[in-house]
Short mmCIF file of N, CA and C in Angstrom, two decimals:
data_model
loop_
_atom_site.label_atom_id
_atom_site.label_comp_id
_atom_site.label_asym_id
_atom_site.label_seq_id
_atom_site.Cartn_x
_atom_site.Cartn_y
_atom_site.Cartn_z
N UNK A 131 -21.18 23.31 -10.97
CA UNK A 131 -20.79 22.30 -11.92
C UNK A 131 -20.59 20.98 -11.16
N UNK A 132 -21.20 19.93 -11.65
CA UNK A 132 -21.11 18.64 -10.99
C UNK A 132 -20.08 17.77 -11.72
N UNK A 133 -19.19 17.20 -10.96
CA UNK A 133 -18.22 16.28 -11.55
C UNK A 133 -18.48 14.89 -11.00
N UNK A 134 -18.28 13.91 -11.82
CA UNK A 134 -18.47 12.53 -11.39
C UNK A 134 -17.18 11.76 -11.60
N UNK A 135 -16.94 10.86 -10.69
CA UNK A 135 -15.76 9.99 -10.78
C UNK A 135 -16.28 8.58 -10.97
N UNK A 136 -15.77 7.91 -12.00
CA UNK A 136 -16.24 6.54 -12.24
C UNK A 136 -15.86 5.61 -11.10
N UNK A 137 -14.61 5.69 -10.67
CA UNK A 137 -14.17 4.83 -9.58
C UNK A 137 -13.58 5.72 -8.50
N UNK A 138 -14.35 5.97 -7.47
CA UNK A 138 -13.92 6.88 -6.41
C UNK A 138 -12.78 6.31 -5.59
N UNK A 139 -12.52 5.02 -5.68
CA UNK A 139 -11.46 4.39 -4.91
C UNK A 139 -10.15 4.32 -5.69
N UNK A 140 -10.10 4.80 -6.92
CA UNK A 140 -8.91 4.67 -7.76
C UNK A 140 -7.71 5.38 -7.14
N UNK A 141 -7.90 6.59 -6.64
CA UNK A 141 -6.76 7.31 -6.07
C UNK A 141 -6.31 6.67 -4.76
N UNK A 142 -7.24 6.17 -3.96
CA UNK A 142 -6.86 5.49 -2.72
C UNK A 142 -6.11 4.20 -3.03
N UNK A 143 -6.56 3.48 -4.05
CA UNK A 143 -5.86 2.25 -4.44
C UNK A 143 -4.45 2.56 -4.92
N UNK A 144 -4.29 3.63 -5.69
CA UNK A 144 -2.96 4.01 -6.18
C UNK A 144 -2.04 4.38 -5.02
N UNK A 145 -2.55 5.11 -4.06
CA UNK A 145 -1.74 5.49 -2.90
C UNK A 145 -1.35 4.26 -2.08
N UNK A 146 -2.28 3.33 -1.93
CA UNK A 146 -2.00 2.10 -1.20
C UNK A 146 -0.93 1.27 -1.90
N UNK A 147 -1.03 1.15 -3.21
CA UNK A 147 -0.03 0.41 -3.98
C UNK A 147 1.34 1.08 -3.85
N UNK A 148 1.38 2.41 -3.92
CA UNK A 148 2.64 3.15 -3.78
C UNK A 148 3.27 2.90 -2.42
N UNK A 149 2.48 2.98 -1.36
CA UNK A 149 3.00 2.78 -0.01
C UNK A 149 3.54 1.36 0.17
N UNK A 150 2.80 0.37 -0.27
CA UNK A 150 3.23 -1.02 -0.13
C UNK A 150 4.47 -1.28 -0.97
N UNK A 151 4.56 -0.68 -2.16
CA UNK A 151 5.74 -0.85 -3.01
C UNK A 151 6.98 -0.28 -2.34
N UNK A 152 6.83 0.88 -1.71
CA UNK A 152 7.97 1.46 -0.98
C UNK A 152 8.39 0.56 0.17
N UNK A 153 7.43 0.02 0.89
CA UNK A 153 7.72 -0.87 2.01
C UNK A 153 8.45 -2.14 1.54
N UNK A 154 8.00 -2.68 0.43
CA UNK A 154 8.64 -3.88 -0.12
C UNK A 154 10.06 -3.59 -0.56
N UNK A 155 10.25 -2.48 -1.27
CA UNK A 155 11.59 -2.10 -1.71
C UNK A 155 12.55 -1.92 -0.55
N UNK A 156 12.08 -1.25 0.50
CA UNK A 156 12.91 -1.04 1.68
C UNK A 156 13.27 -2.37 2.34
N UNK A 157 12.30 -3.26 2.47
CA UNK A 157 12.58 -4.54 3.12
C UNK A 157 13.45 -5.46 2.28
N UNK A 158 13.36 -5.37 0.96
CA UNK A 158 14.28 -6.13 0.11
C UNK A 158 15.70 -5.61 0.29
N UNK A 159 15.86 -4.29 0.35
CA UNK A 159 17.16 -3.69 0.63
C UNK A 159 17.70 -4.18 1.97
N UNK A 160 16.86 -4.16 3.00
CA UNK A 160 17.28 -4.62 4.32
C UNK A 160 17.67 -6.09 4.31
N UNK A 161 16.92 -6.89 3.55
CA UNK A 161 17.23 -8.32 3.47
C UNK A 161 18.60 -8.55 2.85
N UNK A 162 18.96 -7.74 1.87
CA UNK A 162 20.25 -7.91 1.19
C UNK A 162 21.41 -7.44 2.07
N UNK A 163 21.28 -6.25 2.67
CA UNK A 163 22.40 -5.66 3.38
C UNK A 163 22.36 -5.85 4.90
N UNK A 164 21.20 -5.95 5.49
CA UNK A 164 21.06 -6.11 6.94
C UNK A 164 19.94 -7.12 7.23
N UNK A 165 20.22 -8.40 7.04
CA UNK A 165 19.16 -9.41 7.17
C UNK A 165 18.48 -9.44 8.53
N UNK A 166 19.15 -9.02 9.57
CA UNK A 166 18.53 -9.07 10.90
C UNK A 166 17.44 -8.01 11.08
N UNK A 167 17.42 -6.99 10.22
CA UNK A 167 16.42 -5.92 10.33
C UNK A 167 15.24 -6.09 9.37
N UNK A 168 15.25 -7.10 8.54
CA UNK A 168 14.21 -7.25 7.52
C UNK A 168 12.93 -7.85 8.11
N UNK A 169 11.79 -7.38 7.60
CA UNK A 169 10.47 -7.90 7.98
C UNK A 169 9.74 -8.36 6.73
N UNK A 170 10.17 -9.45 6.14
CA UNK A 170 9.55 -9.91 4.91
C UNK A 170 8.16 -10.48 5.16
N UNK A 171 7.91 -11.03 6.32
CA UNK A 171 6.57 -11.55 6.63
C UNK A 171 5.56 -10.41 6.67
N UNK A 172 5.96 -9.27 7.23
CA UNK A 172 5.10 -8.10 7.24
C UNK A 172 4.79 -7.65 5.82
N UNK A 173 5.77 -7.71 4.92
CA UNK A 173 5.55 -7.33 3.52
C UNK A 173 4.56 -8.28 2.85
N UNK A 174 4.69 -9.54 3.10
CA UNK A 174 3.78 -10.52 2.50
C UNK A 174 2.35 -10.27 2.98
N UNK A 175 2.19 -9.99 4.26
CA UNK A 175 0.86 -9.69 4.80
C UNK A 175 0.30 -8.42 4.16
N UNK A 176 1.12 -7.40 4.00
CA UNK A 176 0.67 -6.14 3.37
C UNK A 176 0.28 -6.36 1.91
N UNK A 177 1.02 -7.21 1.20
CA UNK A 177 0.69 -7.50 -0.20
C UNK A 177 -0.67 -8.19 -0.29
N UNK A 178 -0.90 -9.15 0.58
CA UNK A 178 -2.17 -9.88 0.57
C UNK A 178 -3.33 -8.94 0.91
N UNK A 179 -3.16 -8.11 1.93
CA UNK A 179 -4.22 -7.17 2.29
C UNK A 179 -4.48 -6.14 1.19
N UNK A 180 -3.43 -5.68 0.54
CA UNK A 180 -3.58 -4.73 -0.55
C UNK A 180 -4.33 -5.36 -1.72
N UNK A 181 -3.96 -6.57 -2.08
CA UNK A 181 -4.63 -7.25 -3.19
C UNK A 181 -6.11 -7.48 -2.88
N UNK A 182 -6.41 -7.89 -1.66
CA UNK A 182 -7.80 -8.12 -1.28
C UNK A 182 -8.60 -6.83 -1.29
N UNK A 183 -8.02 -5.76 -0.78
CA UNK A 183 -8.70 -4.47 -0.75
C UNK A 183 -8.98 -3.95 -2.15
N UNK A 184 -8.01 -4.04 -3.01
CA UNK A 184 -8.18 -3.53 -4.37
C UNK A 184 -9.23 -4.35 -5.11
N UNK A 185 -9.21 -5.66 -4.96
CA UNK A 185 -10.22 -6.48 -5.63
C UNK A 185 -11.61 -6.17 -5.09
N UNK A 186 -11.73 -5.98 -3.80
CA UNK A 186 -13.03 -5.69 -3.20
C UNK A 186 -13.62 -4.39 -3.73
N UNK A 187 -12.84 -3.34 -3.73
CA UNK A 187 -13.36 -2.04 -4.13
C UNK A 187 -13.45 -1.88 -5.64
N UNK A 188 -12.67 -2.63 -6.39
CA UNK A 188 -12.81 -2.61 -7.85
C UNK A 188 -14.14 -3.23 -8.24
N UNK A 189 -14.50 -4.34 -7.60
CA UNK A 189 -15.78 -4.97 -7.90
C UNK A 189 -16.95 -4.11 -7.48
N UNK A 190 -16.81 -3.40 -6.35
CA UNK A 190 -17.88 -2.52 -5.88
C UNK A 190 -18.12 -1.39 -6.88
N UNK A 191 -17.06 -0.83 -7.44
CA UNK A 191 -17.18 0.25 -8.41
C UNK A 191 -17.77 -0.26 -9.72
N UNK A 192 -17.41 -1.46 -10.13
CA UNK A 192 -17.95 -2.03 -11.36
C UNK A 192 -19.40 -2.39 -11.20
N UNK A 193 -19.81 -2.80 -10.01
CA UNK A 193 -21.19 -3.18 -9.79
C UNK A 193 -22.14 -1.98 -9.87
N UNK A 194 -21.66 -0.81 -9.51
CA UNK A 194 -22.49 0.39 -9.56
C UNK A 194 -22.78 0.84 -10.99
N UNK A 195 -21.90 0.49 -11.91
CA UNK A 195 -22.09 0.95 -13.31
C UNK A 195 -23.15 0.21 -14.04
#
Protein backbone atom coordinates (compact mmCIF):
# COMPACT_ATOMS: atom_id res chain seq x y z
CA UNK A 1 0.00 0.00 0.00
CA UNK A 2 1.44 3.35 -1.01
CA UNK A 3 0.86 6.40 1.14
CA UNK A 4 1.55 9.94 0.06
CA UNK A 5 2.16 12.99 2.17
CA UNK A 6 1.24 16.34 0.70
CA UNK A 7 3.84 18.24 2.70
CA UNK A 8 6.65 16.01 3.87
CA UNK A 9 8.16 18.85 5.89
CA UNK A 10 5.03 19.50 7.98
CA UNK A 11 6.08 17.31 10.91
CA UNK A 12 9.62 18.71 10.89
CA UNK A 13 8.24 22.25 10.86
CA UNK A 14 5.95 21.44 13.79
CA UNK A 15 8.84 19.98 15.79
CA UNK A 16 11.00 23.02 15.02
CA UNK A 17 8.25 25.41 16.10
CA UNK A 18 7.76 23.41 19.33
CA UNK A 19 11.47 23.47 20.15
CA UNK A 20 11.84 27.21 19.48
CA UNK A 21 8.68 27.95 21.51
CA UNK A 22 10.11 26.06 24.48
CA UNK A 23 13.38 27.95 24.15
CA UNK A 24 11.58 31.30 24.02
CA UNK A 25 9.43 30.47 27.04
CA UNK A 26 12.46 29.43 29.06
CA UNK A 27 14.38 32.57 28.14
CA UNK A 28 11.43 34.83 28.97
CA UNK A 29 11.28 33.13 32.38
CA UNK A 30 15.02 33.68 32.82
CA UNK A 31 14.68 37.33 31.80
CA UNK A 32 12.02 37.90 34.46
CA UNK A 33 13.62 36.04 37.37
CA UNK A 34 17.34 35.79 36.50
CA UNK A 35 18.23 38.48 33.95
CA UNK A 36 21.93 37.63 33.98
CA UNK A 37 21.20 34.12 32.59
CA UNK A 38 18.88 35.15 29.74
CA UNK A 39 19.87 34.81 26.06
CA UNK A 40 17.23 36.83 24.26
CA UNK A 41 19.49 37.50 21.27
CA UNK A 42 19.81 33.75 20.74
CA UNK A 43 15.99 33.50 20.80
CA UNK A 44 15.62 36.23 18.22
CA UNK A 45 18.13 34.49 15.94
CA UNK A 46 16.27 31.16 16.36
CA UNK A 47 12.93 32.84 15.54
CA UNK A 48 14.35 34.34 12.35
CA UNK A 49 15.93 31.05 11.26
CA UNK A 50 12.73 29.15 12.01
CA UNK A 51 10.60 31.59 10.04
CA UNK A 52 12.97 31.45 7.07
CA UNK A 53 13.11 27.65 7.12
CA UNK A 54 9.36 27.25 7.30
CA UNK A 55 8.76 29.71 4.48
CA UNK A 56 11.38 28.01 2.31
CA UNK A 57 10.02 24.51 2.70
CA UNK A 58 6.37 25.57 2.55
CA UNK A 59 6.99 27.12 -0.87
CA UNK A 60 8.90 24.04 -2.02
CA UNK A 61 5.96 21.79 -1.09
CA UNK A 62 3.46 24.10 -2.78
CA UNK A 63 5.54 24.25 -5.94
CA UNK A 64 5.44 20.46 -6.33
CA UNK A 65 1.63 20.40 -6.37
